[in-house]
Every structure is written in structure tokens, then in C-alpha cells.
Amino acid sequence: DAGITQSPRHKVTETGTPVTLRCHQTENHRYMYWYRQDPGHGLRLIHYSYGVKDTDKGEVSDGYSVSRSKTEDFLLTLESATSSQTSVYFCAISVGGGGNQPQHFGDGTRLSIL
Amino acid sequence: GESVGLHLPTLSVQEGDNSIINCAYSNSASDYFIWYKQESGKGPQFIIDIRSNMDKRQGQRVTVLLNKTVKHLSLQIAATQPGDSAVYFCAERAAGNKLTFGGGTRVLVKP
């Protein structure tokens, strides 16, 4: 158990509303990631963070922003949600730097945009 | 772009038999590979990893084989159990600390 908590676990909201998903870790790992998982696409990286206030874009970052003001929290924000952002969102942490360590995942947030 | 893929979308296996899940990767620069298991409603769970300087690695009931010549990765599960029913997918690291994931293979264990 990598000590990752995602909240909320489920959310239904309307198009055009802002949405923030939270990822909380308890083990002070440096690297944190946000993915979305959709049928036929597998896991796709949205944004990631390599330290407090240090973030970078992934392959599907349009429409999303992130913030990391504390080591333990990584927030994903949809400024104006669209139906195409209906998905399951996973947060992950990497237990070590350098890239040769596995990522460990939370249990996801199922987000529906109506 | 280059991506990780899988040969079979669904694998049915008899309980007690061995399972083999395959993964083809296209980025010859990838140097680290991971297998994950995902059960319904849960996040991906790390199973085993392998670095490109190895061609085989064993864990508890699982073995990962890496063939860099043909860019192929496989996961073998020995004595498959009902609890092994899940979606399995591979991931590769080509650069930095980012992974590229395959689409997944569903393993169904028949009693």
C-alpha cells in the first residue's frame, strides 16, 4: 500500500462547471502523476509533478491544470468541464526518482460530466 | 508515436493452468518495463518489473520475459487462480520518469 488517497471517489457534474480532484499521499514521494483511463485508450498521462510547485504536461493536458503546494497533495482541476472529460482519473506516485522505479496507483475517481 | 501494445485482448484460462500474457513494444530506447494488474473498480497494482539489461525476472508465481531483439515482453502466471482474473497491462519507460501504457488484456479464469 503506497498510502495514496483520491477524493472524491465518484462525482457527477454538469458541463461548464469547475471540478477539482485531490490526490493525497502519506509517504513524501517526490513524483506524482495524474492519468485518465478510457476504454480503448489505456492510461494516458495528463500532468505530473516532480516536486512542490514543479509540474509538467503529459500527453493529454489540454483542459486540465494542476497544483502542488505541498509534497503530500497533488490537485487536478478541470476549469470548465466538458463531456469529453468523463473518465476515470488515477493518481500515481513513484517510489523513487531516476525513472527506474514502478509507479503505484490510487483507486481512482470516476467523473461523469453531463 | 511509439506505443506499447498487446497481442490478445482476452485470455481464458483453466484454473490451475499457466497463463501467458504478451506485450509488444515499439520504442527500442525503452529501458524499463512493468506489468500491472487491475481489478474492477480499483487502480492498477504493480506486479513485477524488469530492466533492459535483464531478459528474465521471477516473482511469486509470476515470471517476466524480455526479448529486446523482437521488442517483446511477456508475463507468465503459474497455476492460475480465480483471484488472477483481472486486466493486465504492460508499461514501458523510454525517457525521464514517464511511462507509456498498453491497452490491457483481460484474463478470465475458468473453474
Coordinates of N, CA and C in Angstrom, one line a residue, chain B residues 36-108:
Chain B
Y36 N 1.3 -4.6 -14.7 CA 0.3 -4.2 -13.7 C -0.9 -5.1 -13.9
K37 N -1.6 -5.3 -12.8 CA -2.9 -6.0 -12.7 C -3.9 -5.0 -12.2
Q38 N -5.1 -5.0 -12.9 CA -6.1 -4.1 -12.5 C -7.4 -4.9 -12.3
E39 N -8.0 -4.8 -11.1 CA -9.3 -5.5 -10.8 C -10.3 -4.4 -11.0
S40 N -11.5 -4.9 -11.2 CA -12.7 -4.0 -11.4 C -12.8 -3.0 -10.3
G41 N -12.9 -1.7 -10.6 CA -13.1 -0.7 -9.6 C -11.9 -0.3 -8.8
K42 N -10.8 -0.8 -9.2 CA -9.5 -0.5 -8.4 C -8.5 0.1 -9.4
G43 N -7.5 0.6 -8.7 CA -6.3 1.1 -9.5 C -5.4 0.0 -9.9
P44 N -4.5 0.3 -10.9 CA -3.5 -0.7 -11.3 C -2.6 -1.1 -10.1
Q45 N -2.3 -2.3 -10.0 CA -1.5 -2.8 -9.0 C -0.2 -3.4 -9.6
F46 N 0.9 -2.9 -9.1 CA 2.2 -3.4 -9.5 C 2.4 -4.9 -9.3
I47 N 2.9 -5.5 -10.4 CA 3.1 -7.0 -10.2 C 4.6 -7.2 -10.2
I48 N 5.3 -6.8 -11.3 CA 6.7 -7.1 -11.4 C 7.3 -6.2 -12.5
D49 N 8.6 -5.9 -12.4 CA 9.3 -5.1 -13.3 C 10.5 -5.7 -13.8
I50 N 11.1 -5.2 -14.9 CA 12.3 -5.7 -15.4 C 13.1 -4.6 -16.1
R51 N 14.4 -4.6 -16.0 CA 15.2 -3.6 -16.7 C 15.7 -4.2 -18.0
S52 N 16.1 -3.3 -18.9 CA 16.5 -3.8 -20.2 C 17.8 -4.6 -20.2
N53 N 18.6 -4.6 -19.1 CA 19.8 -5.4 -19.0 C 19.6 -6.8 -18.6
M54 N 18.3 -7.1 -18.4 CA 17.9 -8.5 -18.0 C 17.0 -9.0 -19.1
D55 N 16.9 -10.4 -19.1 CA 15.9 -11.0 -20.0 C 14.9 -11.8 -19.3
K56 N 15.0 -12.0 -18.0 CA 14.1 -12.8 -17.2 C 14.1 -12.3 -15.8
R57 N 13.0 -12.3 -15.2 CA 12.9 -12.0 -13.8 C 11.7 -12.7 -13.2
Q58 N 11.9 -13.3 -12.0 CA 10.8 -14.1 -11.4 C 10.4 -13.5 -10.1
G59 N 9.1 -13.6 -9.9 CA 8.5 -13.2 -8.6 C 7.7 -14.4 -8.1
Q60 N 6.8 -14.1 -7.2 CA 6.0 -15.2 -6.7 C 4.9 -15.6 -7.7
R61 N 5.0 -16.7 -8.2 CA 4.1 -17.3 -9.3 C 4.1 -16.5 -10.6
V62 N 4.9 -15.5 -10.7 CA 5.0 -14.8 -12.0 C 6.4 -14.7 -12.5
T63 N 6.5 -14.7 -13.8 CA 7.8 -14.5 -14.5 C 7.6 -13.5 -15.6
V64 N 8.5 -12.6 -15.7 CA 8.5 -11.7 -16.9 C 9.7 -12.0 -17.7
L65 N 9.4 -12.1 -19.0 CA 10.5 -12.3 -20.0 C 10.6 -11.1 -21.0
L66 N 11.8 -10.7 -21.3 CA 12.0 -9.6 -22.1 C 12.9 -10.1 -23.3
N67 N 12.4 -9.9 -24.5 CA 13.2 -10.2 -25.7 C 13.4 -8.9 -26.5
K68 N 14.5 -8.3 -26.3 CA 14.8 -7.0 -26.9 C 15.0 -7.1 -28.4
T69 N 15.4 -8.3 -28.9 CA 15.6 -8.4 -30.3 C 14.3 -8.2 -31.1
V70 N 13.2 -8.7 -30.6 CA 11.9 -8.6 -31.3 C 11.0 -7.6 -30.5
K71 N 11.5 -6.9 -29.5 CA 10.8 -6.0 -28.7 C 9.5 -6.6 -28.2
H72 N 9.6 -7.6 -27.4 CA 8.5 -8.4 -26.9 C 8.7 -8.6 -25.4
L73 N 7.6 -8.5 -24.7 CA 7.5 -8.7 -23.2 C 6.4 -9.6 -22.9
S74 N 6.6 -10.6 -22.0 CA 5.6 -11.4 -21.6 C 5.5 -11.6 -20.1
L75 N 4.3 -11.9 -19.6 CA 4.1 -12.2 -18.2 C 3.5 -13.6 -18.1
Q76 N 4.2 -14.5 -17.4 CA 3.7 -15.8 -17.2 C 3.2 -15.9 -15.7
I77 N 2.0 -16.5 -15.6 CA 1.5 -16.7 -14.3 C 1.3 -18.2 -14.1
A78 N 2.0 -18.7 -13.1 CA 1.9 -20.2 -12.8 C 0.7 -20.5 -12.0
A79 N 0.1 -21.7 -12.4 CA -1.0 -22.2 -11.6 C -2.1 -21.1 -11.3
T80 N -2.6 -20.7 -12.4 CA -3.6 -19.5 -12.4 C -4.7 -19.8 -11.4
Q81 N -5.1 -18.8 -10.6 CA -6.1 -19.0 -9.6 C -7.3 -18.0 -10.0
P82 N -8.5 -18.3 -9.4 CA -9.6 -17.3 -9.7 C -9.3 -15.9 -9.3
G83 N -8.5 -15.7 -8.3 CA -8.1 -14.3 -8.0 C -7.2 -13.6 -9.0
D84 N -6.7 -14.4 -9.9 CA -5.9 -13.8 -11.0 C -6.7 -13.2 -12.1
S85 N -8.0 -13.4 -12.1 CA -8.9 -12.8 -13.1 C -8.9 -11.3 -12.9
A86 N -8.5 -10.6 -14.0 CA -8.3 -9.1 -14.0 C -7.8 -8.7 -15.4
V87 N -7.6 -7.4 -15.5 CA -7.0 -6.9 -16.7 C -5.5 -6.7 -16.4
Y88 N -4.7 -7.1 -17.3 CA -3.2 -7.0 -17.1 C -2.7 -6.1 -18.2
F89 N -1.8 -5.1 -17.9 CA -1.2 -4.4 -18.9 C 0.3 -4.1 -18.6
C90 N 1.0 -3.8 -19.7 CA 2.4 -3.5 -19.5 C 2.6 -2.1 -19.7
A91 N 3.7 -1.6 -19.2 CA 4.1 -0.2 -19.4 C 5.6 -0.2 -19.7
E92 N 6.1 0.8 -20.4 CA 7.5 1.0 -20.7 C 7.9 2.4 -20.4
R93 N 9.2 2.5 -20.1 CA 9.8 3.8 -19.9 C 10.8 4.1 -20.9
A94 N 10.6 5.1 -21.7 CA 11.5 5.5 -22.8 C 12.4 6.6 -22.4
A95 N 11.9 7.6 -21.6 CA 12.7 8.7 -21.2 C 12.1 9.3 -19.9
G96 N 13.0 9.9 -19.1 CA 12.5 10.6 -17.9 C 11.8 9.7 -17.0
N97 N 10.9 10.2 -16.3 CA 10.2 9.4 -15.3 C 8.7 9.2 -15.7
K98 N 8.5 9.1 -17.0 CA 7.1 8.9 -17.5 C 7.0 7.5 -18.1
L99 N 5.9 6.9 -18.0 CA 5.6 5.6 -18.5 C 4.5 5.7 -19.7
T100 N 4.7 4.8 -20.6 CA 3.6 4.6 -21.6 C 3.0 3.3 -21.4
F101 N 1.7 3.2 -21.4 CA 0.9 2.0 -21.0 C 0.3 1.4 -22.3
G102 N 0.2 0.1 -22.3 CA -0.5 -0.6 -23.2 C -2.0 -0.6 -22.9
G103 N -2.8 -1.2 -23.8 CA -4.3 -1.1 -23.7 C -4.8 -2.2 -22.7
G104 N -4.1 -3.3 -22.4 CA -4.6 -4.3 -21.5 C -5.1 -5.5 -22.1
T105 N -4.9 -6.6 -21.4 CA -5.5 -7.9 -21.7 C -6.3 -8.4 -20.6
R106 N -7.6 -8.8 -20.9 CA -8.4 -9.4 -19.8 C -8.2 -10.9 -19.6
V107 N -7.9 -11.3 -18.4 CA -7.7 -12.7 -18.1 C -8.9 -13.2 -17.4
L108 N -9.5 -14.2 -17.9 CA -10.7 -14.9 -17.3 C -10.3 -16.3 -16.8

